[in-house]
mmCIF file of C-alpha atoms in Angstrom:
data_model
loop_
_atom_site.group_PDB
_atom_site.id
_atom_site.type_symbol
_atom_site.label_atom_id
_atom_site.label_comp_id
_atom_site.label_asym_id
_atom_site.label_seq_id
_atom_site.Cartn_x
_atom_site.Cartn_y
_atom_site.Cartn_z
ATOM 1 C CA MET A 1 59.379 122.462 99.774
ATOM 2 C CA ALA A 2 59.649 118.656 99.606
ATOM 3 C CA ASP A 3 58.029 118.376 103.031
ATOM 4 C CA THR A 4 54.758 119.952 101.997
ATOM 5 C CA PRO A 5 51.674 117.739 102.250
ATOM 6 C CA LEU A 6 51.202 117.804 98.471
ATOM 7 C CA PHE A 7 54.622 116.251 97.825
ATOM 8 C CA LYS A 8 54.088 113.700 100.605
ATOM 9 C CA SER A 9 50.772 112.678 99.053
ATOM 10 C CA GLU A 10 52.340 112.428 95.606
ATOM 11 C CA ALA A 11 55.152 110.259 96.951
ATOM 12 C CA GLN A 12 52.651 108.042 98.746
ATOM 13 C CA ILE A 13 50.594 107.623 95.570
ATOM 14 C CA ILE A 14 53.702 106.725 93.551
ATOM 15 C CA THR A 15 54.749 104.239 96.239
ATOM 16 C CA ALA A 16 51.269 102.705 96.331
ATOM 17 C CA LEU A 17 51.203 102.338 92.537
ATOM 18 C CA SER A 18 54.619 100.710 92.468
ATOM 19 C CA LEU A 19 53.594 98.350 95.276
ATOM 20 C CA ARG A 20 50.435 97.421 93.372
ATOM 21 C CA THR A 21 52.474 96.707 90.234
ATOM 22 C CA GLU A 22 54.946 94.599 92.195
ATOM 23 C CA ASN A 23 52.085 92.761 93.914
ATOM 24 C CA ARG A 24 50.497 91.880 90.559
ATOM 25 C CA ARG A 25 53.834 90.637 89.244
ATOM 26 C CA LEU A 26 54.333 88.467 92.327
ATOM 27 C CA GLU A 27 50.779 87.095 92.077
ATOM 28 C CA GLU A 28 51.413 86.080 88.463
ATOM 29 C CA HIS A 29 54.701 84.468 89.463
ATOM 30 C CA CYS A 30 52.912 82.526 92.231
ATOM 31 C CA ARG A 31 50.265 81.332 89.747
ATOM 32 C CA ASN A 32 53.032 80.110 87.432
ATOM 33 C CA LEU A 33 54.770 78.299 90.281
ATOM 34 C CA VAL A 34 51.524 76.628 91.377
ATOM 35 C CA SER A 35 50.883 75.537 87.805
ATOM 36 C CA ARG A 36 54.386 74.083 87.516
ATOM 37 C CA ARG A 37 53.978 72.332 90.881
ATOM 38 C CA ASP A 38 50.678 70.770 89.790
ATOM 39 C CA HIS A 39 52.250 69.597 86.542
ATOM 40 C CA LEU A 40 55.230 68.072 88.354
ATOM 41 C CA LEU A 41 52.932 66.334 90.844
ATOM 42 C CA ALA A 42 50.978 64.826 87.950
ATOM 43 C CA VAL A 43 54.171 63.659 86.253
ATOM 44 C CA ASN A 44 55.438 62.220 89.528
ATOM 45 C CA ALA A 45 52.165 60.355 90.060
ATOM 46 C CA ARG A 46 52.422 58.815 86.597
ATOM 47 C CA LEU A 47 56.037 57.827 87.189
ATOM 48 C CA THR A 48 55.204 56.079 90.468
ATOM 49 C CA LEU A 49 52.798 53.673 88.748
ATOM 50 C CA PRO A 50 54.269 50.194 88.645
ATOM 51 C CA LEU A 51 55.326 48.894 85.267
ATOM 52 C CA SER A 52 53.000 45.923 85.709
ATOM 53 C CA LEU A 53 50.068 48.233 85.016
ATOM 54 C CA THR A 54 51.463 49.064 81.594
ATOM 55 C CA GLN A 55 52.913 45.624 80.903
ATOM 56 C CA PRO A 56 49.688 43.851 79.796
ATOM 57 C CA ALA A 57 49.129 46.415 77.060
ATOM 58 C CA THR A 58 52.696 45.906 75.895
ATOM 59 C CA GLN A 59 52.210 42.140 75.890
ATOM 60 C CA VAL A 60 49.044 42.476 73.818
ATOM 61 C CA LEU A 61 50.807 44.664 71.279
ATOM 62 C CA THR A 62 53.757 42.274 71.145
ATOM 63 C CA SER A 63 51.416 39.341 70.643
ATOM 64 C CA ILE A 64 49.586 41.136 67.832
ATOM 65 C CA TYR A 65 52.899 42.054 66.221
ATOM 66 C CA LYS A 66 54.187 38.463 66.427
ATOM 67 C CA ASN A 67 50.930 37.070 65.022
ATOM 68 C CA THR A 68 51.093 39.555 62.163
ATOM 69 C CA ILE A 69 54.614 38.446 61.346
ATOM 70 C CA LYS A 70 53.555 34.771 61.439
ATOM 71 C CA VAL A 71 50.666 35.465 59.101
ATOM 72 C CA THR A 72 52.816 37.337 56.618
ATOM 73 C CA ILE A 73 55.541 34.679 56.654
ATOM 74 C CA GLN A 74 53.166 31.779 55.994
#
């Protein structure tokens, strides 16, 4: 009875539906991995910037802080 065309068709439909569900899950997982990769590439790019690019801003803030202290002490 299990070899009748009706049961074969039903089994094929169930298999196709489970494959579609698995495919959607894998697509979502791939999207998440791509998103994580893009984020890590952005973080890596920021980390490869030399400190000299951020140093002038730090020097300006330090200078402002020191001048503020001098003004308040006087």
